[in-house]
Amino acid sequence: MTEREQKRKPTDSKESVDETVEETSATGSSISGQKLKAEMDDLLDEIDEVLEENAEEFVRNYVQKGGQ
Amino acid sequence: MAVKKIIGIETEYGITSRGKFATNPVSASSYLVNCYGREMFEKNTQWDFTDEQPGNDARGFLAETTLVPLIETQLINVVLQNGARFYVDHAHPEYSSPECGSPLEATLYDAVGELVLNNAMAKAKETLGTLDEIIVYKNNSDGKGNSYGCHENYLMDRHIPFGKIVDEVVGFLVTRQIFCGAGKLGCETANNDVRFQISQRADFFEEIVGLETTTKRPIVNTRDEPHSNHEKYRRLHLILGDANMSQMATFLKLGSTALVLSMIEEDSLLNGKIRVSNPVAEIKQISYDISLKHLIELEDNNKFTALDLQYVYLEAAQEFVMRGGGEFVGGDEIAKNILELWENTLDKLTKDPMSAHDTIDWVAKYRIIEAYREKHDLEWDSKTLSAIDLQYHDVRKEKSLSRMANLEKLFSENEIKNAEKEPPHSTRAYFRGKVLSRWPSNIVSANWDSIVFDLGEKSLKKVPMLDPMKGTFELVSNLIDESKTVVELLDKLES
């Protein structure tokens, strides 16, 4: 794609930063993936506990007068 | 020449009520502000409107079709001990932070706003019946086509032509949403294909430049009301931002914008080389593409993603700070923190947008909604997902989903609590907040640039505070501490 070819290249220093980031996360990615899923499961359970009881009514009633 | 970026941030909170205020958001908002004000003072200090001129246009003219913003003087207003203003604007409670000397300080006083609203709600709960309840949300849209704002204010050098500011800042403003968007389910224009978008506000912008704030909203607002020396300063009023729950997102929004504006003043920002062909259309298209791959067309026919352009602004800012530009945004340490957060965030968004879930609101919200949707096998138009979207912005600790999302914090609860009663030390807000705490019964009214005192004489005394960088802790704290009466203080200030 010509458009993409014309894309301004980010500076060299930025590219080297990117590489370092990828290397570090590649080693720990499967562990952090599992941890993330467990965290999400806990979070979703917590959300169920505090979510407004009648979601449909709650959302329908949330009507604002316009502001700035 | 760049001037120190004095910053204020003002938020109109969404409001919903059960019971006696259910159909009257103006009364509900007034009740909240009053409950809070009564708790603080026996007699609320009134806002002084005599100097306000929201119809002044920075371009020096008023378009014939322009609706001049109305000032609703009859509604409730409270000046707070931290120098902020808490009041009713249109049909919303609004908290305007005090003037702050850095983006970091402004982020703190934005967080204080959430505490003020929380305390106001708690106070209202004590006095209302069991069937009545008032709840506020720090968001910008009701999902039904109505929007309310979170405005930013930056002090700028009056000598910089307004047209130059607009030319150079628009490309930055339409793309910064990738890190300061608060996220929203669906779309409030006719575009039905959008399931989730980056920004709460993008749907509502129709012009590049203009004076209005409630209709035909512009990317750059032209309100020319500096609340300071008119010949020296302008106060750039930006109305396109989302209210953020993430303190890091607020800090990055205010910090990057303050740096970009300082660069424009110093002629260090690419001299308007980034000129987006159609900013009003692009602000929406960028918002609609959460993969961040959308290509923005520039006037020179080149196309870039929002991330590409943000890296260009970041690199210019890095050079600017290396040459000493940090002094305009609160010093080198704060400038370095802004640059580090900016770069880390862009790197995360480049690698995998979802990895920014600990700092960026739209990512944190999307991650929750997508996980919940998958777990419960819900359609995208499910009302439960809309409820999650809304409740992300609930400011009550026990109900706020953004609180549960484990966002990185900049300030402890104690720091926020202290700043509810303590004004910033770096601006004239210090003087306003302190004299109000010390001698509330001697103050008749106050506004951003003056205070009216009742000294027990025949006439009232108005003390102007035109320079936002005077009246600071450094300049007046000793005088205030040493004075036994307000008369003594004013005598000392005059001599």
mmCIF file of N, CA, C and O in Angstrom, chain B residues 6-73:
data_model
loop_
_atom_site.group_PDB
_atom_site.id
_atom_site.type_symbol
_atom_site.label_atom_id
_atom_site.label_comp_id
_atom_site.label_asym_id
_atom_site.label_seq_id
_atom_site.Cartn_x
_atom_site.Cartn_y
_atom_site.Cartn_z
ATOM 1 N N ILE B 6 -1.180 27.526 33.820
ATOM 2 C CA ILE B 6 -2.135 27.424 34.925
ATOM 3 C C ILE B 6 -3.339 26.663 34.352
ATOM 4 O O ILE B 6 -3.833 26.987 33.266
ATOM 5 N N ILE B 7 -3.781 25.644 35.080
ATOM 6 C CA ILE B 7 -4.775 24.721 34.523
ATOM 7 C C ILE B 7 -5.979 24.577 35.452
ATOM 8 O O ILE B 7 -5.829 24.506 36.674
ATOM 9 N N GLY B 8 -7.161 24.536 34.855
ATOM 10 C CA GLY B 8 -8.364 24.204 35.616
ATOM 11 C C GLY B 8 -9.145 23.144 34.850
ATOM 12 O O GLY B 8 -9.075 23.085 33.624
ATOM 13 N N ILE B 9 -9.863 22.305 35.574
ATOM 14 C CA ILE B 9 -10.688 21.292 34.902
ATOM 15 C C ILE B 9 -12.066 21.275 35.560
ATOM 16 O O ILE B 9 -12.183 21.306 36.778
ATOM 17 N N GLU B 10 -13.106 21.339 34.748
ATOM 18 C CA GLU B 10 -14.468 21.445 35.277
ATOM 19 C C GLU B 10 -15.330 20.306 34.731
ATOM 20 O O GLU B 10 -15.261 19.975 33.550
ATOM 21 N N THR B 11 -16.112 19.697 35.599
ATOM 22 C CA THR B 11 -16.887 18.533 35.197
ATOM 23 C C THR B 11 -18.359 18.700 35.537
ATOM 24 O O THR B 11 -18.708 19.003 36.683
ATOM 25 N N GLU B 12 -19.202 18.525 34.531
ATOM 26 C CA GLU B 12 -20.648 18.439 34.767
ATOM 27 C C GLU B 12 -20.959 16.961 35.021
ATOM 28 O O GLU B 12 -20.690 16.130 34.162
ATOM 29 N N TYR B 13 -21.493 16.665 36.179
ATOM 30 C CA TYR B 13 -21.795 15.268 36.498
ATOM 31 C C TYR B 13 -23.204 14.910 36.020
ATOM 32 O O TYR B 13 -24.128 15.719 36.126
ATOM 33 N N GLY B 14 -23.338 13.689 35.494
ATOM 34 C CA GLY B 14 -24.665 13.170 35.183
ATOM 35 C C GLY B 14 -25.403 12.923 36.492
ATOM 36 O O GLY B 14 -24.778 12.608 37.507
ATOM 37 N N ILE B 15 -26.726 13.092 36.506
ATOM 38 C CA ILE B 15 -27.456 12.954 37.773
ATOM 39 C C ILE B 15 -28.748 12.183 37.560
ATOM 40 O O ILE B 15 -29.439 12.359 36.554
ATOM 41 N N THR B 16 -29.039 11.298 38.496
ATOM 42 C CA THR B 16 -30.305 10.578 38.429
ATOM 43 C C THR B 16 -30.887 10.480 39.845
ATOM 44 O O THR B 16 -30.135 10.444 40.816
ATOM 45 N N SER B 17 -32.198 10.515 39.947
ATOM 46 C CA SER B 17 -32.821 10.540 41.275
ATOM 47 C C SER B 17 -33.995 9.584 41.349
ATOM 48 O O SER B 17 -34.654 9.316 40.344
ATOM 49 N N ARG B 18 -34.225 9.101 42.555
ATOM 50 C CA ARG B 18 -35.450 8.344 42.833
ATOM 51 C C ARG B 18 -36.244 9.154 43.850
ATOM 52 O O ARG B 18 -35.667 9.862 44.663
ATOM 53 N N GLY B 19 -37.575 9.022 43.787
ATOM 54 C CA GLY B 19 -38.394 9.715 44.778
ATOM 55 C C GLY B 19 -38.731 11.125 44.354
ATOM 56 O O GLY B 19 -38.977 11.391 43.178
ATOM 57 N N LYS B 20 -38.660 12.067 45.307
ATOM 58 C CA LYS B 20 -39.266 13.378 45.056
ATOM 59 C C LYS B 20 -38.567 14.223 43.997
ATOM 60 O O LYS B 20 -39.151 15.141 43.455
ATOM 61 N N PHE B 21 -37.281 13.911 43.709
ATOM 62 C CA PHE B 21 -36.597 14.701 42.680
ATOM 63 C C PHE B 21 -36.559 13.988 41.322
ATOM 64 O O PHE B 21 -35.875 14.425 40.401
ATOM 65 N N ALA B 22 -37.287 12.872 41.217
ATOM 66 C CA ALA B 22 -37.140 11.995 40.053
ATOM 67 C C ALA B 22 -37.275 12.721 38.720
ATOM 68 O O ALA B 22 -36.604 12.387 37.764
ATOM 69 N N THR B 23 -38.167 13.712 38.655
ATOM 70 C CA THR B 23 -38.372 14.362 37.366
ATOM 71 C C THR B 23 -37.735 15.737 37.301
ATOM 72 O O THR B 23 -37.962 16.484 36.361
ATOM 73 N N ASN B 24 -36.948 16.093 38.306
ATOM 74 C CA ASN B 24 -36.414 17.442 38.323
ATOM 75 C C ASN B 24 -34.902 17.476 38.635
ATOM 76 O O ASN B 24 -34.499 17.685 39.781
ATOM 77 N N PRO B 25 -34.086 17.291 37.601
ATOM 78 C CA PRO B 25 -32.630 17.251 37.834
ATOM 79 C C PRO B 25 -32.068 18.578 38.335
ATOM 80 O O PRO B 25 -31.045 18.585 39.020
ATOM 81 N N VAL B 26 -32.751 19.701 38.027
ATOM 82 C CA VAL B 26 -32.253 20.994 38.508
ATOM 83 C C VAL B 26 -32.398 21.063 40.031
ATOM 84 O O VAL B 26 -31.454 21.431 40.749
ATOM 85 N N SER B 27 -33.580 20.648 40.532
ATOM 86 C CA SER B 27 -33.775 20.630 41.989
ATOM 87 C C SER B 27 -32.851 19.637 42.662
ATOM 88 O O SER B 27 -32.295 19.912 43.734
ATOM 89 N N ALA B 28 -32.685 18.475 42.032
ATOM 90 C CA ALA B 28 -31.801 17.454 42.622
ATOM 91 C C ALA B 28 -30.377 17.993 42.716
ATOM 92 O O ALA B 28 -29.711 17.854 43.744
ATOM 93 N N SER B 29 -29.922 18.664 41.630
ATOM 94 C CA SER B 29 -28.558 19.215 41.619
ATOM 95 C C SER B 29 -28.423 20.302 42.686
ATOM 96 O O SER B 29 -27.425 20.354 43.420
ATOM 97 N N SER B 30 -29.435 21.166 42.772
ATOM 98 C CA SER B 30 -29.397 22.255 43.761
ATOM 99 C C SER B 30 -29.362 21.682 45.170
ATOM 100 O O SER B 30 -28.641 22.184 46.042
ATOM 101 N N TYR B 31 -30.142 20.625 45.386
ATOM 102 C CA TYR B 31 -30.199 20.001 46.710
ATOM 103 C C TYR B 31 -28.812 19.487 47.116
ATOM 104 O O TYR B 31 -28.356 19.702 48.245
ATOM 105 N N LEU B 32 -28.135 18.838 46.168
ATOM 106 C CA LEU B 32 -26.794 18.302 46.446
ATOM 107 C C LEU B 32 -25.822 19.423 46.810
ATOM 108 O O LEU B 32 -25.095 19.328 47.803
ATOM 109 N N VAL B 33 -25.798 20.472 45.975
ATOM 110 C CA VAL B 33 -24.851 21.569 46.198
ATOM 111 C C VAL B 33 -25.141 22.237 47.540
ATOM 112 O O VAL B 33 -24.232 22.535 48.316
ATOM 113 N N ASN B 34 -26.423 22.423 47.828
ATOM 114 C CA ASN B 34 -26.828 23.031 49.087
ATOM 115 C C ASN B 34 -26.435 22.198 50.290
ATOM 116 O O ASN B 34 -25.976 22.723 51.307
ATOM 117 N N CYS B 35 -26.660 20.889 50.187
ATOM 118 C CA CYS B 35 -26.310 19.989 51.301
ATOM 119 C C CYS B 35 -24.831 20.108 51.604
ATOM 120 O O CYS B 35 -24.416 20.199 52.756
ATOM 121 N N TYR B 36 -24.023 20.127 50.561
ATOM 122 C CA TYR B 36 -22.576 20.217 50.747
ATOM 123 C C TYR B 36 -22.193 21.585 51.315
ATOM 124 O O TYR B 36 -21.394 21.686 52.246
ATOM 125 N N GLY B 37 -22.802 22.633 50.742
ATOM 126 C CA GLY B 37 -22.481 23.992 51.177
ATOM 127 C C GLY B 37 -22.858 24.233 52.626
ATOM 128 O O GLY B 37 -22.115 24.848 53.383
ATOM 129 N N ARG B 38 -24.022 23.725 53.037
ATOM 130 C CA ARG B 38 -24.482 23.918 54.423
ATOM 131 C C ARG B 38 -23.531 23.253 55.402
ATOM 132 O O ARG B 38 -23.259 23.758 56.476
ATOM 133 N N GLU B 39 -23.021 22.107 54.990
ATOM 134 C CA GLU B 39 -22.096 21.366 55.837
ATOM 135 C C GLU B 39 -20.807 22.178 56.066
ATOM 136 O O GLU B 39 -20.227 22.174 57.127
ATOM 137 N N MET B 40 -20.403 22.911 55.007
ATOM 138 C CA MET B 40 -19.134 23.637 55.081
ATOM 139 C C MET B 40 -19.246 24.979 55.788
ATOM 140 O O MET B 40 -18.390 25.372 56.547
ATOM 141 N N PHE B 41 -20.292 25.702 55.439
ATOM 142 C CA PHE B 41 -20.413 27.064 55.973
ATOM 143 C C PHE B 41 -21.811 27.277 56.506
ATOM 144 O O PHE B 41 -22.765 26.728 55.984
ATOM 145 N N GLU B 42 -21.921 28.158 57.483
ATOM 146 C CA GLU B 42 -23.264 28.530 57.929
ATOM 147 C C GLU B 42 -23.952 29.294 56.812
ATOM 148 O O GLU B 42 -25.117 29.149 56.538
ATOM 149 N N LYS B 43 -23.173 30.182 56.178
ATOM 150 C CA LYS B 43 -23.720 30.998 55.103
ATOM 151 C C LYS B 43 -22.857 30.712 53.872
ATOM 152 O O LYS B 43 -21.637 30.867 53.922
ATOM 153 N N ASN B 44 -23.456 30.255 52.792
ATOM 154 C CA ASN B 44 -22.665 29.985 51.594
ATOM 155 C C ASN B 44 -22.085 31.265 51.036
ATOM 156 O O ASN B 44 -22.758 32.276 50.961
ATOM 157 N N THR B 45 -20.834 31.210 50.644
ATOM 158 C CA THR B 45 -20.262 32.353 49.950
ATOM 159 C C THR B 45 -20.725 32.310 48.502
ATOM 160 O O THR B 45 -20.583 31.312 47.827
ATOM 161 N N GLN B 46 -21.323 33.411 48.060
ATOM 162 C CA GLN B 46 -21.917 33.443 46.727
ATOM 163 C C GLN B 46 -20.870 33.658 45.647
ATOM 164 O O GLN B 46 -19.821 34.226 45.878
ATOM 165 N N TRP B 47 -21.195 33.184 44.463
ATOM 166 C CA TRP B 47 -20.351 33.453 43.316
ATOM 167 C C TRP B 47 -20.679 34.843 42.790
ATOM 168 O O TRP B 47 -21.837 35.235 42.730
ATOM 169 N N ASP B 48 -19.639 35.599 42.428
ATOM 170 C CA ASP B 48 -19.834 36.955 41.917
ATOM 171 C C ASP B 48 -19.781 36.922 40.385
ATOM 172 O O ASP B 48 -18.749 36.618 39.800
ATOM 173 N N PHE B 49 -20.924 37.202 39.757
ATOM 174 C CA PHE B 49 -21.021 37.089 38.298
ATOM 175 C C PHE B 49 -20.725 38.383 37.546
ATOM 176 O O PHE B 49 -20.742 38.399 36.329
ATOM 177 N N THR B 50 -20.479 39.476 38.287
ATOM 178 C CA THR B 50 -20.473 40.770 37.609
ATOM 179 C C THR B 50 -19.413 40.891 36.515
ATOM 180 O O THR B 50 -19.569 41.661 35.595
ATOM 181 N N ASP B 51 -18.325 40.119 36.613
ATOM 182 C CA ASP B 51 -17.267 40.261 35.614
ATOM 183 C C ASP B 51 -17.344 39.234 34.488
ATOM 184 O O ASP B 51 -16.503 39.200 33.605
ATOM 185 N N GLU B 52 -18.339 38.340 34.524
ATOM 186 C CA GLU B 52 -18.332 37.239 33.553
ATOM 187 C C GLU B 52 -18.837 37.679 32.187
ATOM 188 O O GLU B 52 -19.848 38.357 32.065
ATOM 189 N N GLN B 53 -18.111 37.283 31.151
ATOM 190 C CA GLN B 53 -18.484 37.633 29.782
ATOM 191 C C GLN B 53 -18.290 36.445 28.852
ATOM 192 O O GLN B 53 -17.385 36.434 28.014
ATOM 193 N N PRO B 54 -19.133 35.402 29.002
ATOM 194 C CA PRO B 54 -18.893 34.189 28.220
ATOM 195 C C PRO B 54 -19.182 34.369 26.738
ATOM 196 O O PRO B 54 -18.913 33.480 25.942
ATOM 197 N N GLY B 55 -19.737 35.533 26.349
ATOM 198 C CA GLY B 55 -20.038 35.757 24.937
ATOM 199 C C GLY B 55 -18.853 36.316 24.157
ATOM 200 O O GLY B 55 -18.934 36.469 22.949
ATOM 201 N N ASN B 56 -17.757 36.633 24.858
ATOM 202 C CA ASN B 56 -16.604 37.166 24.126
ATOM 203 C C ASN B 56 -15.953 36.073 23.294
ATOM 204 O O ASN B 56 -15.680 34.984 23.783
ATOM 205 N N ASP B 57 -15.672 36.390 22.011
ATOM 206 C CA ASP B 57 -15.140 35.404 21.095
ATOM 207 C C ASP B 57 -13.663 35.696 20.847
ATOM 208 O O ASP B 57 -13.297 36.823 20.544
ATOM 209 N N ALA B 58 -12.827 34.639 20.984
ATOM 210 C CA ALA B 58 -11.384 34.824 20.837
ATOM 211 C C ALA B 58 -11.001 35.310 19.449
ATOM 212 O O ALA B 58 -9.925 35.848 19.243
ATOM 213 N N ARG B 59 -11.877 35.108 18.482
ATOM 214 C CA ARG B 59 -11.553 35.549 17.125
ATOM 215 C C ARG B 59 -11.870 37.033 16.934
ATOM 216 O O ARG B 59 -11.633 37.598 15.884
ATOM 217 N N GLY B 60 -12.446 37.644 18.001
ATOM 218 C CA GLY B 60 -12.670 39.076 17.950
ATOM 219 C C GLY B 60 -13.977 39.486 17.305
ATOM 220 O O GLY B 60 -14.249 40.646 17.106
ATOM 221 N N PHE B 61 -14.796 38.522 16.930
ATOM 222 C CA PHE B 61 -16.099 38.871 16.363
ATOM 223 C C PHE B 61 -17.108 37.854 16.867
ATOM 224 O O PHE B 61 -16.744 36.849 17.466
ATOM 225 N N LEU B 62 -18.383 38.125 16.628
ATOM 226 C CA LEU B 62 -19.427 37.193 17.034
ATOM 227 C C LEU B 62 -20.229 36.841 15.792
ATOM 228 O O LEU B 62 -20.799 37.719 15.153
ATOM 229 N N ALA B 63 -20.212 35.574 15.401
ATOM 230 C CA ALA B 63 -20.972 35.177 14.218
ATOM 231 C C ALA B 63 -22.450 35.437 14.464
ATOM 232 O O ALA B 63 -22.939 35.249 15.585
ATOM 233 N N GLU B 64 -23.169 35.881 13.436
ATOM 234 C CA GLU B 64 -24.564 36.278 13.627
ATOM 235 C C GLU B 64 -25.454 35.160 14.150
ATOM 236 O O GLU B 64 -26.414 35.386 14.859
ATOM 237 N N THR B 65 -25.133 33.933 13.782
ATOM 238 C CA THR B 65 -25.996 32.813 14.161
ATOM 239 C C THR B 65 -25.632 32.241 15.532
ATOM 240 O O THR B 65 -26.220 31.281 15.986
ATOM 241 N N THR B 66 -24.637 32.857 16.178
ATOM 242 C CA THR B 66 -24.133 32.278 17.413
ATOM 243 C C THR B 66 -25.067 32.507 18.607
ATOM 244 O O THR B 66 -25.537 33.616 18.819
ATOM 245 N N LEU B 67 -25.308 31.462 19.353
ATOM 246 C CA LEU B 67 -26.062 31.606 20.601
ATOM 247 C C LEU B 67 -25.063 31.865 21.716
ATOM 248 O O LEU B 67 -24.210 31.043 21.992
ATOM 249 N N VAL B 68 -25.157 33.008 22.343
ATOM 250 C CA VAL B 68 -24.242 33.327 23.425
ATOM 251 C C VAL B 68 -24.610 32.476 24.646
ATOM 252 O O VAL B 68 -25.774 32.381 25.010
ATOM 253 N N PRO B 69 -23.608 31.827 25.269
ATOM 254 C CA PRO B 69 -23.926 31.000 26.432
ATOM 255 C C PRO B 69 -24.598 31.815 27.539
ATOM 256 O O PRO B 69 -24.207 32.947 27.794
ATOM 257 N N LEU B 70 -25.592 31.240 28.171
ATOM 258 C CA LEU B 70 -26.304 31.945 29.237
ATOM 259 C C LEU B 70 -25.628 31.718 30.574
ATOM 260 O O LEU B 70 -25.113 30.642 30.839
ATOM 261 N N ILE B 71 -25.614 32.724 31.392
ATOM 262 C CA ILE B 71 -25.159 32.519 32.767
ATOM 263 C C ILE B 71 -26.409 32.449 33.640
ATOM 264 O O ILE B 71 -27.226 33.353 33.633
ATOM 265 N N GLU B 72 -26.532 31.331 34.356
ATOM 266 C CA GLU B 72 -27.746 31.169 35.166
ATOM 267 C C GLU B 72 -27.455 31.648 36.577
ATOM 268 O O GLU B 72 -27.082 30.889 37.449
ATOM 269 N N THR B 73 -27.633 32.957 36.783
ATOM 270 C CA THR B 73 -27.218 33.553 38.048
ATOM 271 C C THR B 73 -28.105 33.162 39.227
ATOM 272 O O THR B 73 -27.704 33.298 40.370
#
